mmCIF file of C-alpha atoms in Angstrom:
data_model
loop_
_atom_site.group_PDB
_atom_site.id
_atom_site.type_symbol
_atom_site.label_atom_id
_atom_site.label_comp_id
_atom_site.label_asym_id
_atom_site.label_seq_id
_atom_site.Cartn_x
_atom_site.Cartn_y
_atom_site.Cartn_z
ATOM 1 C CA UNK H 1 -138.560 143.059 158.738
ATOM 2 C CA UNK H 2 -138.981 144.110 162.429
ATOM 3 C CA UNK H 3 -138.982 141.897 165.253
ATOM 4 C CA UNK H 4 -142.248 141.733 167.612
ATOM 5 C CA UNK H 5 -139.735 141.690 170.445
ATOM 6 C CA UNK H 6 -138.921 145.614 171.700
ATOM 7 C CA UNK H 7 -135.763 145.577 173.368
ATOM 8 C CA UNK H 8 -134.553 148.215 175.180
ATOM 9 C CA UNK H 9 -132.045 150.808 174.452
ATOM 10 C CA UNK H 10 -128.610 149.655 175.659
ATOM 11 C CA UNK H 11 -130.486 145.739 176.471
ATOM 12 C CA UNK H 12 -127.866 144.011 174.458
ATOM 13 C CA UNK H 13 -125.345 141.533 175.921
ATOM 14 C CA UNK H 14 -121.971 141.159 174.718
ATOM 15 C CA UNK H 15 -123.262 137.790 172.685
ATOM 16 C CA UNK H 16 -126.031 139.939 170.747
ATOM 17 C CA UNK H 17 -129.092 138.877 172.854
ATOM 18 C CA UNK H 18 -131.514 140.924 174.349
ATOM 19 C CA UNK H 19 -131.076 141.393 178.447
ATOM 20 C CA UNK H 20 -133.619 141.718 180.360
ATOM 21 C CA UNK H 21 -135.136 145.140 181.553
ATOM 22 C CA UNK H 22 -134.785 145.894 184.853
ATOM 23 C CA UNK H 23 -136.642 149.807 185.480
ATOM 24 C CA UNK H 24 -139.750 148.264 185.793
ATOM 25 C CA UNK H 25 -138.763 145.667 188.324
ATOM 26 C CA UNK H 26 -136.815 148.275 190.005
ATOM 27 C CA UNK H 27 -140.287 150.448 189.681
ATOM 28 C CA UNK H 28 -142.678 148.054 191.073
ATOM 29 C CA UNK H 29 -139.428 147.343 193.838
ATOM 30 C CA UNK H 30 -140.047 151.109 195.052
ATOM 31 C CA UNK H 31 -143.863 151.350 194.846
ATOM 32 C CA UNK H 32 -144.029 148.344 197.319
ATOM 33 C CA UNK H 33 -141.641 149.812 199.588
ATOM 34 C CA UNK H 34 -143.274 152.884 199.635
ATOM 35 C CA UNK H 35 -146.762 151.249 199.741
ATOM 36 C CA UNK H 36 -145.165 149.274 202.905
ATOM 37 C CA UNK H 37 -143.644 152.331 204.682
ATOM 38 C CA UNK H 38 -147.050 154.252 204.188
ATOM 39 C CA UNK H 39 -149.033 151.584 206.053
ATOM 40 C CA UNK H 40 -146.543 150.886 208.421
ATOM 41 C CA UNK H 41 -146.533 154.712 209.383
ATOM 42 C CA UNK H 42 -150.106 154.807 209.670
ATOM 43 C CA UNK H 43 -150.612 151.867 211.709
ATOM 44 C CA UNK H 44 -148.598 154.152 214.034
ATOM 45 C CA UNK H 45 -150.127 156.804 213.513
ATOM 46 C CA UNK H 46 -153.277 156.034 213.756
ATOM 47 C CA UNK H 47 -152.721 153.846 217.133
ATOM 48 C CA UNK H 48 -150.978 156.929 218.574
ATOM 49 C CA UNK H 49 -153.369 159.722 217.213
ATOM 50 C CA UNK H 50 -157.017 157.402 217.147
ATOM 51 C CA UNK H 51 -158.153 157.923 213.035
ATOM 52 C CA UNK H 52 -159.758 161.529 213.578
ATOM 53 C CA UNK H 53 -156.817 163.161 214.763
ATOM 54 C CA UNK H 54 -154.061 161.683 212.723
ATOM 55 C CA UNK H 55 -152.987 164.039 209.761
ATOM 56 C CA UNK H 56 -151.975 162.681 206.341
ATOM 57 C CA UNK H 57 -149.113 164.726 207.131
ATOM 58 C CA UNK H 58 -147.854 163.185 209.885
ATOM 59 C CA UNK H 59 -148.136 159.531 208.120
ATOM 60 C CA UNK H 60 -146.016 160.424 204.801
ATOM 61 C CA UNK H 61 -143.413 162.143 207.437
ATOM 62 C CA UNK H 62 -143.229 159.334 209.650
ATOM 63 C CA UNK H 63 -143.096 156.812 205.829
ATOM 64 C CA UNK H 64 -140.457 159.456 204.680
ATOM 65 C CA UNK H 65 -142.576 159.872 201.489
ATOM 66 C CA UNK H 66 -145.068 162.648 199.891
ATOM 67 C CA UNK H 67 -148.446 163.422 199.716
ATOM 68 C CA UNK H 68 -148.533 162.553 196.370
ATOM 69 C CA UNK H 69 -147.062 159.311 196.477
ATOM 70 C CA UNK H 70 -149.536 158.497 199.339
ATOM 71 C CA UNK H 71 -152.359 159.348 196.852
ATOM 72 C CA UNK H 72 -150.960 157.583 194.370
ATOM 73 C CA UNK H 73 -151.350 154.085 196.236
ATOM 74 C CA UNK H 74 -154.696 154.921 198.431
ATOM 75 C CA UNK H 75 -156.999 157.206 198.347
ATOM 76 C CA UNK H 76 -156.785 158.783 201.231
ATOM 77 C CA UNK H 77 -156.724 158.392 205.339
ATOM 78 C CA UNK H 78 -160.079 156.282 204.889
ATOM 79 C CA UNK H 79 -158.562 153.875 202.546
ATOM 80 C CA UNK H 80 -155.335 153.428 204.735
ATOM 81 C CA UNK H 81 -157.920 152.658 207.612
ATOM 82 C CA UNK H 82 -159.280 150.080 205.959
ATOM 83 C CA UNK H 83 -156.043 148.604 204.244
ATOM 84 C CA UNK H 84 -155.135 148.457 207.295
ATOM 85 C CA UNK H 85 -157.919 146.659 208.772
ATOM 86 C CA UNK H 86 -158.157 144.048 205.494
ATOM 87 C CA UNK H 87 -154.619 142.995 206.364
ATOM 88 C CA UNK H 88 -155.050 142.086 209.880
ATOM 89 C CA UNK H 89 -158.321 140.331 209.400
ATOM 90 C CA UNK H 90 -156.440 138.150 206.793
ATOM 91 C CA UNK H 91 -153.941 137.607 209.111
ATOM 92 C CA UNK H 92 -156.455 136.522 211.381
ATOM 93 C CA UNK H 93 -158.200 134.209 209.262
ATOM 94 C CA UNK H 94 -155.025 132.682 208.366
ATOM 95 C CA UNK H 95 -154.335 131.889 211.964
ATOM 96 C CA UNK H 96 -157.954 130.444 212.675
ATOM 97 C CA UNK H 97 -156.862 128.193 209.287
ATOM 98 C CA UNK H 98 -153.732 126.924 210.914
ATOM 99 C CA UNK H 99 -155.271 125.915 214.373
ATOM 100 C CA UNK H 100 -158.876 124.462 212.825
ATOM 101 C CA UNK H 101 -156.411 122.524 209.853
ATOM 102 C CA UNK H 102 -153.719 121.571 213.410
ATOM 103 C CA UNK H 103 -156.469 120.086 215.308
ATOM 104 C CA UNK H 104 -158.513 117.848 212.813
ATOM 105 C CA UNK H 105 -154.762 116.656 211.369
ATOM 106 C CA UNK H 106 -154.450 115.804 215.183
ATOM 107 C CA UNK H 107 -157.825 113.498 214.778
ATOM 108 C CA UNK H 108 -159.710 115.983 216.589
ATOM 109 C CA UNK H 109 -163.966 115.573 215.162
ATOM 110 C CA UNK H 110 -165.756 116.885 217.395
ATOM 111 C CA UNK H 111 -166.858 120.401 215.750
ATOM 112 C CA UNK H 112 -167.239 122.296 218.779
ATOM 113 C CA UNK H 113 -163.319 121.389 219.953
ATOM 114 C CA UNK H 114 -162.334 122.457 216.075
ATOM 115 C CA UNK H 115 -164.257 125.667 216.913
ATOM 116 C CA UNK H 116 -162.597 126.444 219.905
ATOM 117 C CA UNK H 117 -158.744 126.408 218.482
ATOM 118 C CA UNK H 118 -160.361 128.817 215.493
ATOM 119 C CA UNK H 119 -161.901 130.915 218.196
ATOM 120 C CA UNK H 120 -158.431 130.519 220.476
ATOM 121 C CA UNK H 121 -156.121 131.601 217.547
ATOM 122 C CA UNK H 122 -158.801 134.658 216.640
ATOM 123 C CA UNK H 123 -158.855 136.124 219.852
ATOM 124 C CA UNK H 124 -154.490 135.497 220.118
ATOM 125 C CA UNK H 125 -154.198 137.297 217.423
ATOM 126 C CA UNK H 126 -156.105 140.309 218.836
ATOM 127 C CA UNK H 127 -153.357 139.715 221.910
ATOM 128 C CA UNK H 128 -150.632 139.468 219.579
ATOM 129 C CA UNK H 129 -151.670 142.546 217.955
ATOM 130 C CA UNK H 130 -153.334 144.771 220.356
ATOM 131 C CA UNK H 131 -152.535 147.878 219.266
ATOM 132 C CA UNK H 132 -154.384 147.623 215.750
ATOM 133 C CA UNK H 133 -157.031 145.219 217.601
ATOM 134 C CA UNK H 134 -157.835 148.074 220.332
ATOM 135 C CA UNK H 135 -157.825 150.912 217.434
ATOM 136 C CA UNK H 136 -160.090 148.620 215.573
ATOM 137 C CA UNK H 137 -162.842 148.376 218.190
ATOM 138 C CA UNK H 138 -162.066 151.444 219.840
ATOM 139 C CA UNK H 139 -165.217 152.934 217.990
ATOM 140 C CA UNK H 140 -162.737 155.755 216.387
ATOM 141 C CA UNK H 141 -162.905 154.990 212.637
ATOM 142 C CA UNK H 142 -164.026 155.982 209.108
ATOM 143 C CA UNK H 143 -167.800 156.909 208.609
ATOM 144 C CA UNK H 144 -169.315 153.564 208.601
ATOM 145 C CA UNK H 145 -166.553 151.273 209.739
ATOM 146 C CA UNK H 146 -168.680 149.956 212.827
ATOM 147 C CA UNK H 147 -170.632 148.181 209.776
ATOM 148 C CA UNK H 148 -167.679 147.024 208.035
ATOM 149 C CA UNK H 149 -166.591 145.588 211.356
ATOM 150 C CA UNK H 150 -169.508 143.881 212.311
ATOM 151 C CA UNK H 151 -170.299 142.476 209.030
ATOM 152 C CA UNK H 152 -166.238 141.039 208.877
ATOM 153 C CA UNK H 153 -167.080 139.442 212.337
ATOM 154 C CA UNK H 154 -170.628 138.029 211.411
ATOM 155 C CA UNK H 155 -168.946 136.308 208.452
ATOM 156 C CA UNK H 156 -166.214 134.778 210.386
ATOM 157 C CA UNK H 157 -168.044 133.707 213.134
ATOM 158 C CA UNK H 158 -170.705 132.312 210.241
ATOM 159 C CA UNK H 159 -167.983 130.666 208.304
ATOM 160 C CA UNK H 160 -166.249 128.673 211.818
ATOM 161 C CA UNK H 161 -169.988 128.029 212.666
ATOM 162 C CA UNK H 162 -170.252 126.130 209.521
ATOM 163 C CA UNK H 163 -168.532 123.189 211.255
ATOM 164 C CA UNK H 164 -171.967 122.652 212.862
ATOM 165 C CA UNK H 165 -174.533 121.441 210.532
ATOM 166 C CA UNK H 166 -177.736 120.933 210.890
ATOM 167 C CA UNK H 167 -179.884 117.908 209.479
ATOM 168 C CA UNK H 168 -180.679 119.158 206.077
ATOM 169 C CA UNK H 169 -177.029 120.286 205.489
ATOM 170 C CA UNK H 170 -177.025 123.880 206.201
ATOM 171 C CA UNK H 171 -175.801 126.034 209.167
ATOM 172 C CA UNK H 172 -178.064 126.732 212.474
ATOM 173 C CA UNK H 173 -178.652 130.225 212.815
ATOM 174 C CA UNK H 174 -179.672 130.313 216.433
ATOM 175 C CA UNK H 175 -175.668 128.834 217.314
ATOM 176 C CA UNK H 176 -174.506 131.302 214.543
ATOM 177 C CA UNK H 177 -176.015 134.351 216.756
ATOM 178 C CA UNK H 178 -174.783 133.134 219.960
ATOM 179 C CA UNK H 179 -171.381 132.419 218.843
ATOM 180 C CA UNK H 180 -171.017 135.894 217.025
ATOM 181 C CA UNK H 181 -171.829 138.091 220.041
ATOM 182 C CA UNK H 182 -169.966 135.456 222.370
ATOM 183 C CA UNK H 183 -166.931 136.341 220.068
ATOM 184 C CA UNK H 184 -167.576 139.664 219.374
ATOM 185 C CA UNK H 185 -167.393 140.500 223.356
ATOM 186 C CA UNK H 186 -164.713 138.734 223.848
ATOM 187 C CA UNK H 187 -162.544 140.542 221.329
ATOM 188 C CA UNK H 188 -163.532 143.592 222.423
ATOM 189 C CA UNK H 189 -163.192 143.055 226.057
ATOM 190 C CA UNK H 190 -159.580 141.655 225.684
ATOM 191 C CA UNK H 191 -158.474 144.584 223.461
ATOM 192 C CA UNK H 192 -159.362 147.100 225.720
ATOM 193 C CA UNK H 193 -157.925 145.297 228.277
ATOM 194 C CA UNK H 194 -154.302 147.205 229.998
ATOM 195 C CA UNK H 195 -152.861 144.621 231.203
ATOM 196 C CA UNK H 196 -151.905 141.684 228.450
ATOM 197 C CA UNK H 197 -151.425 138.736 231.393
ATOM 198 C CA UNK H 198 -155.346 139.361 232.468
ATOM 199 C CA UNK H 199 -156.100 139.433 228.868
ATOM 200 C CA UNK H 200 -154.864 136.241 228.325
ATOM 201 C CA UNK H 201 -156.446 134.893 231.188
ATOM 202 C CA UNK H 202 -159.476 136.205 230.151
ATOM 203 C CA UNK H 203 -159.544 135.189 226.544
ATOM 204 C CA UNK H 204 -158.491 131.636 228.375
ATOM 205 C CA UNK H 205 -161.952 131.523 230.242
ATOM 206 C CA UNK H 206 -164.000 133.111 227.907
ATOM 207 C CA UNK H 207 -162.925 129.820 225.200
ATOM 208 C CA UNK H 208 -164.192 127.558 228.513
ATOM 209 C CA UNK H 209 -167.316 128.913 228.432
ATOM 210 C CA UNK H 210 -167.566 129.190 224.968
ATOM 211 C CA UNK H 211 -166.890 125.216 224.888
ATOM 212 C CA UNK H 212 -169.644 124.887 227.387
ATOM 213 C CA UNK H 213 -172.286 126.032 224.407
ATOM 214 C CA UNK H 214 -174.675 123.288 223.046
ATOM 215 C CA UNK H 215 -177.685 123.192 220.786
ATOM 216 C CA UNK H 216 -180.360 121.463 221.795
ATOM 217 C CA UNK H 217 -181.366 120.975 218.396
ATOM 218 C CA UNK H 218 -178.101 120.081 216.501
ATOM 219 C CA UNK H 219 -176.680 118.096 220.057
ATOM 220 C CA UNK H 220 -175.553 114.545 218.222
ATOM 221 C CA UNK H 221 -177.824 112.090 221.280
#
């Protein structure tokens, strides 16, 4: 009878069992290396070049890979972009996790304060990262990115907004608006920004003003 267990050819240890395969590992090892070098070479890229000028040629030369393998893991210079973009906006909302999660274990309640180290860790990311936060907002993307952009911001700014609720449980949309263009300038302004120390100090003021924000209509009396 034969056994519902393939092993491979040559998978046999000295005491008759079956050893475990490793091509596939190996495999999957490569195609994540090579998935890694691609996006690390377009990050590059596209920072140096701005999305409309950089070539897929220059990206798999700079990842020391092909065109096909590139095609193989995205579909093109588009998908790349946005890869790209996916990443750092979940490295973002991990850091705006960290600092909300940091200040309440601190005892911090008051929503707007909790808001603020969100908002604080957001906008040090963009300084931490400048060059994909300036290509980002630069305005030089994919067909249709400034949507994807604005929609990714609008649902942050919604979700950190949602520590302010109003009286029937749900989320003010007048302090929704205000926060999302307060933080959408803000990252822009400090991304375009030269000069990283006058970034900082900027980002540093706009989160005082930002603080400064009440709601007539939510304000606890």
């Amino acid at each position: 009878m034969s056994s519902d267990i393939d092993v491979p050819s040559g998978g046999v240890t000295q005491n008759g069992g079956a050893r475990p395969a490793d091509g596939p590992a190996r495999t999957s090892d490569r195609g994540a290396a090579t998935r890694g070098a691609l996006l690390a070479a377009a990050r590059d890229v596209f920072c140096e070049s701005g999305f409309a000028q950089a070539a897929v040629t220059d990206i798999v030369a700079k990842a020391g890979a092909s065109v096909g393998s590139l095609y193989h893991h995205f579909n093109g210079k588009a998908d790349l972009y946005l890869t790209l973009f996916e990443d750092f906006q979940g490295r973002q909302q991990e850091r705006t996790r960290e600092a909300i999660n940091a200040v309440r274990e601190a005892g911090e309640k008051d929503p707007m304060r909790q808001f603020i180290a969100g908002a604080g860790a957001y906008l040090n990311g963009c300084l931490d990262e400048r060059d994909v936060a300036r290509l980002f907002i630069s305005g030089d993307g994919p067909p249709g990115f400034d949507r994807v952009m604005r929609q990714r911001l609008n649902k942050w700014a919604r979700r950190n907004a949602a520590l302010f609720h109003t009286a029937d449980g749900g989320v003010d949309e007048a302090l929704v608006t205000v926060l999302t263009g307060a933080m959408a300038g803000a990252v822009s302004e400090i991304s375009l920004l030269d000069d990283e120390d006058a970034a900082r100090r900027l980002a540093d003021k706009i989160m005082v003003i930002v603080g400064t924000i009440r709601n007539p209509g939510t304000e606890q009396r």
